[in-house]
Amino acid sequence: MVKFIDTHCHLDGEEFDEDRSAVVQRAREAGCKAIFLPAIDVKSCQTVLDTCREYPDYCFPMLGLHPEEVKQDWRDQLAEIKKYLNNTLTTNQFPIPLGGDEAGLPVLAIGEVGLDYYWSREFEQEQLLAFEEQVRWSVELQLPLMIHCRKAQNELVTILKKYKNELPGGVFHCFTGNEQEARQLLEFDNFVLGIGGVATFKKSHLPEVLPACVPLERLVLETDAPYMAPVPLRGKRNESAYIPYVISTLAEAYSVSADDICRHTNENVCRIFKNFTS
Ligand SMILES: [Zn+2]
């Protein structure tokens, strides 16, 4: 079987504190060859880096401020996160080594970042400013974006358009939209849609939407673990070992083999995450 990559997994989360090594072991046994970890705030930049250091050449860090973590103190948070990223600026070569303790840990992307108006619009303006600042980091560092977007696609696209020609690419993670929304996002070159457990849900339209307008060159796989476990494990804690359920759903939807899904998504990962060397 061709191996696959989990491009979005909160493996540093406390949900995995009891049995993280077993989770990694199950991922390896299920055919997962790498796991990418997004940070959500300053504190998690450290836990993400720590977890990646514990599983070298298997877990890879992404650093950023998640829209739901954008509060009054967002400028201070961004300044701290930029310090982590600036340690990568010592060279223009890829992979970029981090300074000091983090030496040899290649940061793969800015993330996760974006806009989320689902729960609250309290920090709507702050979210817009924080997202745009991190989009500028993506351009400056030429690191791809790992983007989270909920109930805010038009606002998100408006910001991204300003930088369209300079952006190195990225992932619209946990895509659950319709055809029109997919087409709007795919207008950004070198961006792909991250597909996870939601595709397996009974009411999901993704098995029809994706083959209709998203070529296999524009998809990557993800869990968003511990959230979004696929059917038949829906509601349980998610982990990378469950991605084969998503692969089966996609293989059926596109009328291709599971190996084809893995091969395409692996190629897409390598094209977008230039610091990832498998
Ligand atoms: Zn996430």
Coordinates of C-alpha atoms and ligand atoms in Angstrom, one line a residue:
M1 CA 0.0 0.0 0.0
V2 CA 1.2 3.5 -0.8
K3 CA 1.7 5.6 2.4
F4 CA -0.1 8.8 3.1
I5 CA 0.5 12.1 5.0
D6 CA -1.7 13.7 7.7
T7 CA -1.2 17.4 6.9
H8 CA -3.1 18.8 10.0
C9 CA -3.1 17.1 13.4
H10 CA -3.1 18.6 16.8
L11 CA -0.9 15.8 18.2
D12 CA 0.6 18.2 20.8
G13 CA -2.9 18.6 22.4
E14 CA -3.5 17.4 25.9
E15 CA -6.0 14.9 24.5
F16 CA -3.0 12.8 23.5
D17 CA -0.9 13.3 26.7
E18 CA -1.7 9.8 28.0
D19 CA -0.8 7.8 25.0
R20 CA 0.9 9.9 22.3
S21 CA 3.5 7.3 21.5
A22 CA 0.9 4.7 20.9
V23 CA -1.0 7.1 18.7
V24 CA 2.2 7.6 16.6
Q25 CA 2.8 3.9 16.5
R26 CA -0.7 3.2 15.2
A27 CA -0.3 5.9 12.6
R28 CA 2.9 4.3 11.3
E29 CA 1.2 0.9 11.3
A30 CA -1.8 2.3 9.3
G31 CA 0.6 3.6 6.6
C32 CA 0.9 7.3 7.7
K33 CA 4.4 8.4 6.8
A34 CA 4.4 11.9 8.3
I35 CA 2.2 14.2 10.5
F36 CA 2.1 18.0 10.3
L37 CA 1.3 19.8 13.5
P38 CA -0.3 23.3 13.5
A39 CA 0.2 25.7 16.4
I40 CA -2.8 27.8 17.5
D41 CA -1.2 30.3 19.9
V42 CA 2.2 31.2 21.5
K43 CA 2.0 28.4 24.1
S44 CA 1.3 25.8 21.4
C45 CA 4.2 27.0 19.3
Q46 CA 6.3 25.5 22.1
T47 CA 4.3 22.3 22.5
V48 CA 4.2 21.7 18.7
L49 CA 8.0 22.1 18.5
D50 CA 8.5 19.9 21.5
T51 CA 6.3 17.2 20.1
C52 CA 8.1 17.4 16.7
R53 CA 11.4 17.1 18.5
E54 CA 10.2 13.9 20.1
Y55 CA 9.3 12.3 16.8
P56 CA 12.0 13.5 14.4
D57 CA 11.6 12.9 10.7
Y58 CA 7.9 12.0 11.4
C59 CA 6.3 15.1 13.0
F60 CA 6.7 18.5 11.4
P61 CA 5.8 22.0 12.8
M62 CA 3.7 24.8 11.5
L63 CA 3.5 28.1 13.5
G64 CA 0.8 30.7 13.7
L65 CA -2.1 32.3 15.6
H66 CA -5.5 30.6 15.1
P67 CA -8.4 33.0 14.6
E68 CA -10.3 31.7 17.6
E69 CA -7.2 32.6 19.7
V70 CA -7.2 36.2 18.5
K71 CA -8.1 38.2 21.5
Q72 CA -7.2 41.7 22.9
D73 CA -3.6 40.7 23.2
W74 CA -3.2 39.5 19.5
R75 CA -0.4 41.9 18.7
D76 CA 1.7 40.6 21.6
Q77 CA 0.9 37.0 20.6
L78 CA 2.0 37.7 17.0
A79 CA 5.2 39.4 18.2
E80 CA 6.1 36.2 20.2
I81 CA 5.2 33.9 17.3
K82 CA 7.2 36.0 14.9
K83 CA 10.2 35.4 17.2
Y84 CA 9.9 31.7 16.7
L85 CA 9.7 32.2 13.0
N86 CA 12.5 34.7 12.8
N87 CA 14.8 32.0 14.1
T88 CA 14.2 30.4 10.7
L89 CA 15.4 33.6 8.9
T90 CA 19.1 32.9 9.4
T91 CA 19.3 31.4 6.0
N92 CA 17.5 31.5 2.7
Q93 CA 18.2 27.9 2.1
F94 CA 15.7 25.1 2.4
P95 CA 15.1 23.4 4.6
I96 CA 15.4 26.3 7.0
P97 CA 17.1 25.4 10.3
L98 CA 15.6 27.0 13.4
G99 CA 18.0 28.6 15.9
G100 CA 19.2 27.2 19.2
D101 CA 17.2 24.4 20.6
E102 CA 15.1 24.1 17.5
A103 CA 18.1 23.5 15.2
G104 CA 17.2 21.0 12.4
L105 CA 13.5 21.3 12.8
P106 CA 12.1 22.7 9.5
V107 CA 9.0 24.8 9.9
L108 CA 6.7 23.8 7.1
A109 CA 4.1 26.5 7.1
I110 CA 2.4 29.5 8.7
G111 CA -0.5 28.1 10.5
E112 CA -3.0 27.6 11.5
V113 CA -4.3 31.0 10.6
G114 CA -7.5 32.5 9.1
L115 CA -10.9 33.7 10.1
D116 CA -13.7 32.2 12.2
Y117 CA -17.0 34.0 12.7
Y118 CA -18.9 30.8 13.6
W119 CA -18.9 31.2 17.4
S120 CA -18.3 34.9 17.7
R121 CA -17.6 38.1 15.9
E122 CA -16.4 39.8 19.0
F123 CA -12.9 40.2 17.6
E124 CA -13.8 40.4 14.0
Q125 CA -11.6 43.4 13.2
E126 CA -8.7 41.9 15.2
Q127 CA -9.1 38.6 13.3
L128 CA -8.8 40.4 10.0
L129 CA -5.7 42.3 11.0
A130 CA -4.0 39.3 12.5
F131 CA -4.8 37.2 9.5
E132 CA -3.4 39.8 7.1
E133 CA -0.3 40.2 9.1
Q134 CA 0.4 36.4 8.9
V135 CA -0.4 36.4 5.2
R136 CA 2.4 39.0 4.9
W137 CA 4.7 36.6 6.8
S138 CA 3.9 33.9 4.3
V139 CA 5.0 36.2 1.5
E140 CA 8.0 37.4 3.3
L141 CA 9.3 34.0 4.4
Q142 CA 7.8 32.2 1.3
L143 CA 6.3 29.6 3.6
P144 CA 2.8 28.2 2.7
L145 CA -0.3 29.0 4.7
M146 CA -2.4 26.5 6.6
I147 CA -5.7 28.3 6.5
H148 CA -8.7 27.8 8.8
C149 CA -11.9 29.5 7.6
R150 CA -15.4 29.3 9.0
K151 CA -18.3 31.5 8.0
A152 CA -15.9 34.1 6.6
Q153 CA -14.9 32.9 3.1
N154 CA -15.6 36.2 1.3
E155 CA -13.6 38.2 3.9
L156 CA -10.8 35.7 3.7
V157 CA -10.7 35.8 -0.1
T158 CA -10.6 39.6 -0.1
I159 CA -7.5 39.6 1.9
L160 CA -5.8 36.8 0.0
K161 CA -6.5 38.5 -3.3
K162 CA -4.3 41.5 -2.3
Y163 CA -1.3 39.1 -2.2
K164 CA -2.4 36.6 -4.9
N165 CA 0.7 36.9 -7.1
E166 CA 3.3 36.8 -4.2
L167 CA 1.8 33.9 -2.2
P168 CA 3.7 30.7 -2.2
G169 CA 0.6 28.6 -1.8
G170 CA -1.1 26.7 1.0
V171 CA -4.0 24.6 2.2
F172 CA -7.6 25.6 2.9
H173 CA -7.9 23.1 5.7
C174 CA -11.1 21.2 6.6
F175 CA -12.9 22.2 3.4
T176 CA -16.6 21.5 3.7
G177 CA -18.1 24.0 1.2
N178 CA -20.0 23.7 -2.1
E179 CA -18.8 23.8 -5.7
Q180 CA -18.9 27.6 -5.9
E181 CA -16.8 27.9 -2.8
A182 CA -14.4 25.3 -4.0
R183 CA -13.9 27.1 -7.3
Q184 CA -13.4 30.4 -5.6
L185 CA -10.6 29.0 -3.4
L186 CA -8.9 27.1 -6.2
E187 CA -8.5 30.3 -8.1
F188 CA -5.4 30.8 -5.9
D189 CA -2.5 29.0 -7.6
N190 CA -0.7 26.4 -5.6
F191 CA -3.5 26.2 -3.0
V192 CA -5.2 22.9 -2.2
L193 CA -8.2 21.8 -0.1
G194 CA -7.5 19.8 3.0
I195 CA -10.0 16.9 3.3
G196 CA -10.7 14.9 6.4
G197 CA -13.4 13.0 8.3
V198 CA -16.2 15.3 7.3
A199 CA -16.1 13.7 3.8
T200 CA -17.3 10.4 5.4
F201 CA -20.3 11.9 7.2
K202 CA -23.7 10.7 6.0
K203 CA -25.0 14.2 5.1
S204 CA -21.7 15.4 3.5
H205 CA -21.9 16.7 0.0
L206 CA -18.2 16.4 -0.5
P207 CA -18.3 13.0 -2.3
E208 CA -20.3 14.8 -5.1
V209 CA -18.8 18.3 -4.9
L210 CA -15.1 17.3 -5.0
P211 CA -15.1 15.1 -8.2
A212 CA -17.2 17.7 -9.9
C213 CA -14.8 20.6 -9.5
V214 CA -11.6 19.6 -7.7
P215 CA -8.9 17.8 -9.6
L216 CA -6.9 15.2 -7.6
E217 CA -4.0 17.7 -8.0
R218 CA -5.7 20.0 -5.6
L219 CA -6.4 17.8 -2.6
V220 CA -4.4 16.8 0.5
L221 CA -5.4 14.6 3.4
E222 CA -5.8 15.6 7.1
T223 CA -7.4 14.5 10.3
D224 CA -7.7 17.8 12.3
A225 CA -7.3 15.3 15.2
P226 CA -8.5 15.1 18.0
Y227 CA -11.6 16.5 16.2
M228 CA -13.5 15.3 13.1
A229 CA -13.2 11.5 13.4
P230 CA -14.5 9.8 10.3
V231 CA -17.4 7.4 10.1
P232 CA -17.5 4.7 11.6
L233 CA -15.6 6.4 14.5
R234 CA -17.5 9.7 14.4
G235 CA -17.6 11.4 17.8
K236 CA -14.6 9.5 19.1
R237 CA -11.1 11.1 19.4
N238 CA -9.6 11.3 16.0
E239 CA -6.1 10.2 15.1
S240 CA -3.9 9.8 12.0
A241 CA -4.5 6.0 11.8
Y242 CA -8.1 6.7 10.8
I243 CA -7.2 8.5 7.6
P244 CA -7.7 5.3 5.5
Y245 CA -11.5 5.8 6.0
V246 CA -11.2 9.2 4.3
I247 CA -9.0 7.7 1.6
S248 CA -11.7 5.0 0.9
T249 CA -14.4 7.6 0.6
L250 CA -12.3 9.7 -1.8
A251 CA -11.3 6.7 -3.9
E252 CA -14.9 5.8 -4.3
A253 CA -16.0 9.3 -5.1
Y254 CA -13.3 9.8 -7.8
S255 CA -13.5 6.2 -9.0
V256 CA -9.8 5.6 -8.5
S257 CA -7.8 3.3 -6.2
A258 CA -6.8 4.1 -2.7
D259 CA -3.2 4.1 -3.8
D260 CA -4.0 6.7 -6.5
I261 CA -5.5 9.0 -3.7
C262 CA -2.3 8.5 -1.7
R263 CA 0.1 9.1 -4.6
H264 CA -1.7 12.3 -5.8
T265 CA -2.0 13.8 -2.3
N266 CA 1.6 13.0 -1.5
E267 CA 2.8 14.7 -4.6
N268 CA 0.6 17.7 -3.8
V269 CA 2.1 17.9 -0.3
C270 CA 5.6 17.9 -1.6
R271 CA 4.8 20.6 -4.1
I272 CA 3.3 22.9 -1.5
F273 CA 5.3 22.2 1.6
K274 CA 8.8 22.9 0.1
N275 CA 10.5 22.4 3.4
F276 CA 9.1 18.9 3.8
T277 CA 11.6 16.2 2.8
S278 CA 10.3 12.7 3.1
Ligands
ZN1 ZN -6.8 22.6 13.4

